[in-house]
Coordinates of C-alpha atoms in Angstrom, one line a residue:
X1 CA 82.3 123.6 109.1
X2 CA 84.1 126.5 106.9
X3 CA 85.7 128.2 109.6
X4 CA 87.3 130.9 106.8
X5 CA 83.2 131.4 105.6
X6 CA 82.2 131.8 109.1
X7 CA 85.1 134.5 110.0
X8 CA 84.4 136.6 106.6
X9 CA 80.3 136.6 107.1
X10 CA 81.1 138.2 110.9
X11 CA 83.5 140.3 109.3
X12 CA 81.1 141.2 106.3
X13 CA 78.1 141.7 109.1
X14 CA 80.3 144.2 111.8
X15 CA 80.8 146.4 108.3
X16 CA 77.1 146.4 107.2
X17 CA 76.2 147.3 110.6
X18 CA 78.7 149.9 111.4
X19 CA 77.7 151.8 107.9
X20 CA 74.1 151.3 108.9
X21 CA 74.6 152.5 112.1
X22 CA 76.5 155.5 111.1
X23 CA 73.6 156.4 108.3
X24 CA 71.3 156.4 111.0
X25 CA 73.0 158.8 113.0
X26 CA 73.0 160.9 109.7
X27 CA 69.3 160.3 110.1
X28 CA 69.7 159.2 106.4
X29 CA 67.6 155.7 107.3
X30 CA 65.3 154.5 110.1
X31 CA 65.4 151.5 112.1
X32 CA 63.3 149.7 110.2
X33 CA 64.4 150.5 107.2
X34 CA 68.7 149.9 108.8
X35 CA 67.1 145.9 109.9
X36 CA 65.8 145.5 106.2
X37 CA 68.9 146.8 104.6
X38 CA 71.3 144.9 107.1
X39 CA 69.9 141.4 106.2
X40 CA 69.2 141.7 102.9
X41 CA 73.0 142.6 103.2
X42 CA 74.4 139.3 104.9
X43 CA 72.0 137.2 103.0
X44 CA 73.6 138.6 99.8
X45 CA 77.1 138.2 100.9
X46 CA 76.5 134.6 101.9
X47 CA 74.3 133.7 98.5
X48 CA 77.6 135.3 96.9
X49 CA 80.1 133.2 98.8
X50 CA 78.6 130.4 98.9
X51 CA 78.1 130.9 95.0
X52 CA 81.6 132.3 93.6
X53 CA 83.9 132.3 96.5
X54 CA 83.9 129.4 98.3
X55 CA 84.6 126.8 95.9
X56 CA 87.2 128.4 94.7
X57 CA 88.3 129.1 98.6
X58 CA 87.5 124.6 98.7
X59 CA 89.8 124.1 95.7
X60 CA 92.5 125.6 96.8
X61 CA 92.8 124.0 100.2
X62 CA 92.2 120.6 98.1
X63 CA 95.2 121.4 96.0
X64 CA 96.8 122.2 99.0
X65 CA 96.4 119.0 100.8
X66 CA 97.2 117.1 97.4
X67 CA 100.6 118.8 97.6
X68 CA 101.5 117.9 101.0
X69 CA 100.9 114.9 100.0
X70 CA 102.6 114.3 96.7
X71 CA 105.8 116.5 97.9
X72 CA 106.3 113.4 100.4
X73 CA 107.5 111.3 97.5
X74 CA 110.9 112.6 95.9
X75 CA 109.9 112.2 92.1
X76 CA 107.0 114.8 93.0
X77 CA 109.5 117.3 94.8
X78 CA 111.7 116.5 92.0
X79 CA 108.7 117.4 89.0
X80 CA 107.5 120.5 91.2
X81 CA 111.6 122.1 91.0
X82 CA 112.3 121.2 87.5
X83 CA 108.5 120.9 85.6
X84 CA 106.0 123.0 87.7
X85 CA 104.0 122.9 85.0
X86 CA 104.0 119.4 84.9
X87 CA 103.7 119.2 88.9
X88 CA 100.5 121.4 89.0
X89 CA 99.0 119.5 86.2
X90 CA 99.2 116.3 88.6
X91 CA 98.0 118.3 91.0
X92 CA 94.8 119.3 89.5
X93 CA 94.2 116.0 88.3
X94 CA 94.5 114.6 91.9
X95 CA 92.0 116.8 93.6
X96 CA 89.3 116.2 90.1
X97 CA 90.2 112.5 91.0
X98 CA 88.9 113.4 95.0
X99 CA 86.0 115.3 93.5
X100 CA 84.8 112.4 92.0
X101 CA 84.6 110.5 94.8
X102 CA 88.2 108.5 95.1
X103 CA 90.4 109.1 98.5
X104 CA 93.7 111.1 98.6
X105 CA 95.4 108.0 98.1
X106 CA 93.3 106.4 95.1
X107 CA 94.1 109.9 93.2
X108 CA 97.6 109.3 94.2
X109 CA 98.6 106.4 92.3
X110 CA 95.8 107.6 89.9
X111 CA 99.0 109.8 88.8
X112 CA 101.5 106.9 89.3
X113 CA 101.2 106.3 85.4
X114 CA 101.7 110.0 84.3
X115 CA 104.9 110.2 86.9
X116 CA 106.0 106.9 84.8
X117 CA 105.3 108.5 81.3
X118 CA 107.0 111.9 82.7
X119 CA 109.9 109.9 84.0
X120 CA 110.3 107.6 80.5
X121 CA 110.3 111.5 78.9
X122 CA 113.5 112.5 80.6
X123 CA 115.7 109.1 79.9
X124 CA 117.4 110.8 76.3
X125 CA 118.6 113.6 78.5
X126 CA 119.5 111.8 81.4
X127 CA 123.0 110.7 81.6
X128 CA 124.1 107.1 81.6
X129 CA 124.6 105.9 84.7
X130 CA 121.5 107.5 85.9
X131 CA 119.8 105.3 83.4
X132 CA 121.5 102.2 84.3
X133 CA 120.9 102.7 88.1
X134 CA 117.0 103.0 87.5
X135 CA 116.9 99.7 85.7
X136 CA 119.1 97.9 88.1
X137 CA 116.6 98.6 90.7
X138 CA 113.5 97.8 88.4
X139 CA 115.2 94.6 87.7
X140 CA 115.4 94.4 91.6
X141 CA 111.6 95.2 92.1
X142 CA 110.5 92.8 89.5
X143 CA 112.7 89.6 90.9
X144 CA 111.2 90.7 94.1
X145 CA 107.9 90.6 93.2
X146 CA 108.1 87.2 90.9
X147 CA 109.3 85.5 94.1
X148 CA 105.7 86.0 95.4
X149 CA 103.8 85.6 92.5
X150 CA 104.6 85.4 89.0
X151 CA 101.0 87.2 88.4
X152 CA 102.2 90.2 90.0
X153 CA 105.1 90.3 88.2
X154 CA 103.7 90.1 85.0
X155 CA 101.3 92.8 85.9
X156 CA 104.1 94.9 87.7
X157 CA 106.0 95.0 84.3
X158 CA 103.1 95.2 81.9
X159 CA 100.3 97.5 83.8
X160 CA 98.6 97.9 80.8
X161 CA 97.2 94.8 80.1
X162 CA 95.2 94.1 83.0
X163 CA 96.3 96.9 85.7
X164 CA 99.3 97.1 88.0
X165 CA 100.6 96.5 91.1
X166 CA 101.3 98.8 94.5
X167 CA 105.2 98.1 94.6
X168 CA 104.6 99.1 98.2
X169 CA 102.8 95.9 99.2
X170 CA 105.2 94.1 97.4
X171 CA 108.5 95.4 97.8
X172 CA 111.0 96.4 101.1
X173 CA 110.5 100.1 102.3
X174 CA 114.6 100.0 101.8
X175 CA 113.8 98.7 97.9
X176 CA 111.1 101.2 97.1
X177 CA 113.1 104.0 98.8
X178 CA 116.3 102.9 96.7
X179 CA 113.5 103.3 93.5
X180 CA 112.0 106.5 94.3
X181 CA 115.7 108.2 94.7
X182 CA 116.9 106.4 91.7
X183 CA 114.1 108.1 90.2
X184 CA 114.3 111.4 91.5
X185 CA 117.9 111.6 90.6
X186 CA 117.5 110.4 86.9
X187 CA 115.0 113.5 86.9
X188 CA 117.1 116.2 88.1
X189 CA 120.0 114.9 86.5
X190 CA 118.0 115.4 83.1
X191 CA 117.8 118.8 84.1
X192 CA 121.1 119.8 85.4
X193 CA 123.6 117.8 83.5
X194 CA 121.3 116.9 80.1
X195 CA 122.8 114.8 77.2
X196 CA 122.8 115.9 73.6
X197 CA 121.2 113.2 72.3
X198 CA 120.1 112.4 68.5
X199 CA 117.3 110.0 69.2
X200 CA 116.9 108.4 65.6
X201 CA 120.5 107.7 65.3
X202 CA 120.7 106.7 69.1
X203 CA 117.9 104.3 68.3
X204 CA 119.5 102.8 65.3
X205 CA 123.0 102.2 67.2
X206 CA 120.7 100.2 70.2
X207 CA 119.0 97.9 67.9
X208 CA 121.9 96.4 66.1
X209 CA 123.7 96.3 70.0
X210 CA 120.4 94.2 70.7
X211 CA 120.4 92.0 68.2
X212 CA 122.6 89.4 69.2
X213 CA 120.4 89.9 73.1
X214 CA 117.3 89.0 71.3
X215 CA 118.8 86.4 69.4
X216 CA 120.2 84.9 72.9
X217 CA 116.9 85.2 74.2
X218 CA 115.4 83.5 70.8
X219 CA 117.8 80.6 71.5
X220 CA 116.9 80.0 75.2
X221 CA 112.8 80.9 74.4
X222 CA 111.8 80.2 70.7
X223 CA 108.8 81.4 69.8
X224 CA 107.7 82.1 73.4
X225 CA 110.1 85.4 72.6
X226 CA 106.6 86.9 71.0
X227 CA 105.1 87.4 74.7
X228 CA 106.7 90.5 76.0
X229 CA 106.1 92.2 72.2
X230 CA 102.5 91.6 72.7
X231 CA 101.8 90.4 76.1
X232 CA 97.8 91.3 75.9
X233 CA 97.8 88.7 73.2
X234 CA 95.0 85.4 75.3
X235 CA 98.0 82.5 74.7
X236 CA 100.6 84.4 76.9
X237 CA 102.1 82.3 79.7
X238 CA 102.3 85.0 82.2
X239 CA 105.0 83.6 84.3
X240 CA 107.1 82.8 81.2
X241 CA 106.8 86.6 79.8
X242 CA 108.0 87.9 83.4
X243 CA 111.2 85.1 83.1
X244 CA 111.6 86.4 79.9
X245 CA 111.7 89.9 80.6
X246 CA 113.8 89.8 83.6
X247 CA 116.5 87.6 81.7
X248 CA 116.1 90.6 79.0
X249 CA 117.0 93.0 81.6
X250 CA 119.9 91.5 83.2
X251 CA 121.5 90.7 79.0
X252 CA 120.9 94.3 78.5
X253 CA 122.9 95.4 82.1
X254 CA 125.6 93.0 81.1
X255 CA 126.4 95.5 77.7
X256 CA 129.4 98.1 78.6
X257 CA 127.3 101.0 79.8
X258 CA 127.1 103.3 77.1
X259 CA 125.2 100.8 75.0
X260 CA 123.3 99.6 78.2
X261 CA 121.7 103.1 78.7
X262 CA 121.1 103.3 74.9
X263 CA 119.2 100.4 74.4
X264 CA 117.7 101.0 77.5
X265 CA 116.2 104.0 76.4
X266 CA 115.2 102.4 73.7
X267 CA 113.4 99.6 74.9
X268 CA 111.3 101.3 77.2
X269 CA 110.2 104.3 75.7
X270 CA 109.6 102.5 71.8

């Protein structure tokens, strides 16, 4: 029951009636005439609640709920201090997500991707070893994971292809915890301490530092290398393109750091 539409229909009525009541005393109405005027009253207000207000009343205690809880995971608290805009966008999408029928959770990770697309968005102006750190425990997550099924893995590192994975199923509360901060920190940092960074020159530095990576890689995979450019392609060995992009990720974390976090950014936002 909508306890707030109950509450304002009483308060509506005691009104109506206390007007009607005074007009009679003005002998301005009769009885009759007070009864007819006092429902047709109520049954307005409610037709116009029920029309107008209340689902706007609904949606706001939807967005409500969404927000407590999205603000449990830090790279939401982080989005709503730094990109409201951003935040509220989520928001919204979450409770359209309810409204058509998926649970709290469902529209959750429903966002999952945007939070990964808004995160990739802040790695120019995130400094270094924020960038390192987030990759370190990626690389962490994805080992993890391989260790129970190279499937997984595969699907952990390329969602688009055939879906993703919940990391939570598949990963130590300590590990995800370690990943959601790492996360949240790269974020704010973005915000708070941003880097200058000329992107096209940036990018041109990070592909001649990942040359002689890809050509280490090319030595130890051949061909095979082609899998984790186009891993939708129907001949990829799943388990070989997770091997190869784990063994990608540690070449690039063995670079000094400064071209680490470049080709980094690189990598995973081209």
């Amino acid at each position: 029951m909508n306890w707030q539409h109950v509450f304002f229909s009483a308060a509506v009525a005691l009104v109506v009636a206390s007007i009607l009541t005074w007009m009679r005393k003005k002998q301005w109405i009769g009885k009759a005439t007070g009864a007819v005027i006092f429902v047709a009253a109520i049954i307005g207000w409610n037709v116009i609640d029920t029309a107008y207000l209340m689902p706007g009343k609904t949606r706001s205690l939807e967005l409500q709920y969404a927000e407590s809880s999205m603000v449990k995971l830090p790279i939401f608290q982080t989005m709503k201090q730094y990109a409201p805009e951003t935040y509220q966008a989520l928001k919204e999408k979450v409770v359209d997500a309810k409204a058509e029928g998926k649970d709290l959770q469902q529209a959750i990770d429903l966002v999952q991707a945007d939070s990964s697309a808004f995160l990739l968005s802040r790695l120019y102006p995130a400094p270094d070893d924020n960038v390192i750190t987030t990759l370190k425990v990626m690389l962490e997550q994805g080992e993890n994971i391989q260790q129970q099924s190279d499937e997984a893995c595969f699907k952990f590192f390329f969602p688009f292809v055939s879906g993703g994975v919940n990391p939570l199923a598949l990963n130590s509360a300590a590990l995800i915890q370690r990943r959601m901060r790492a996360d949240s920190e790269l974020v704010a940092a973005s915000y708070t301490s941003p880097r200058i960074a000329d992107k096209t020159r940036e990018n041109a530095a990070a592909a001649q530092v990942l040359q002689p990576v890809i050509q280490r890689l090319y030595g130890q995979y051949g061909a095979d290398l082609q899998m984790i450019v186009d891993p939708a392609a129907k001949q990829v060995d799943r388990k070989k393109a997770c091997d190869i992009t784990l063994q990608l990720y540690r070449h690039i974390l063995a670079l000094p750091p400064q071209q680490a976090a470049a080709v980094i950014r690189s990598v995973l936002t081209n």
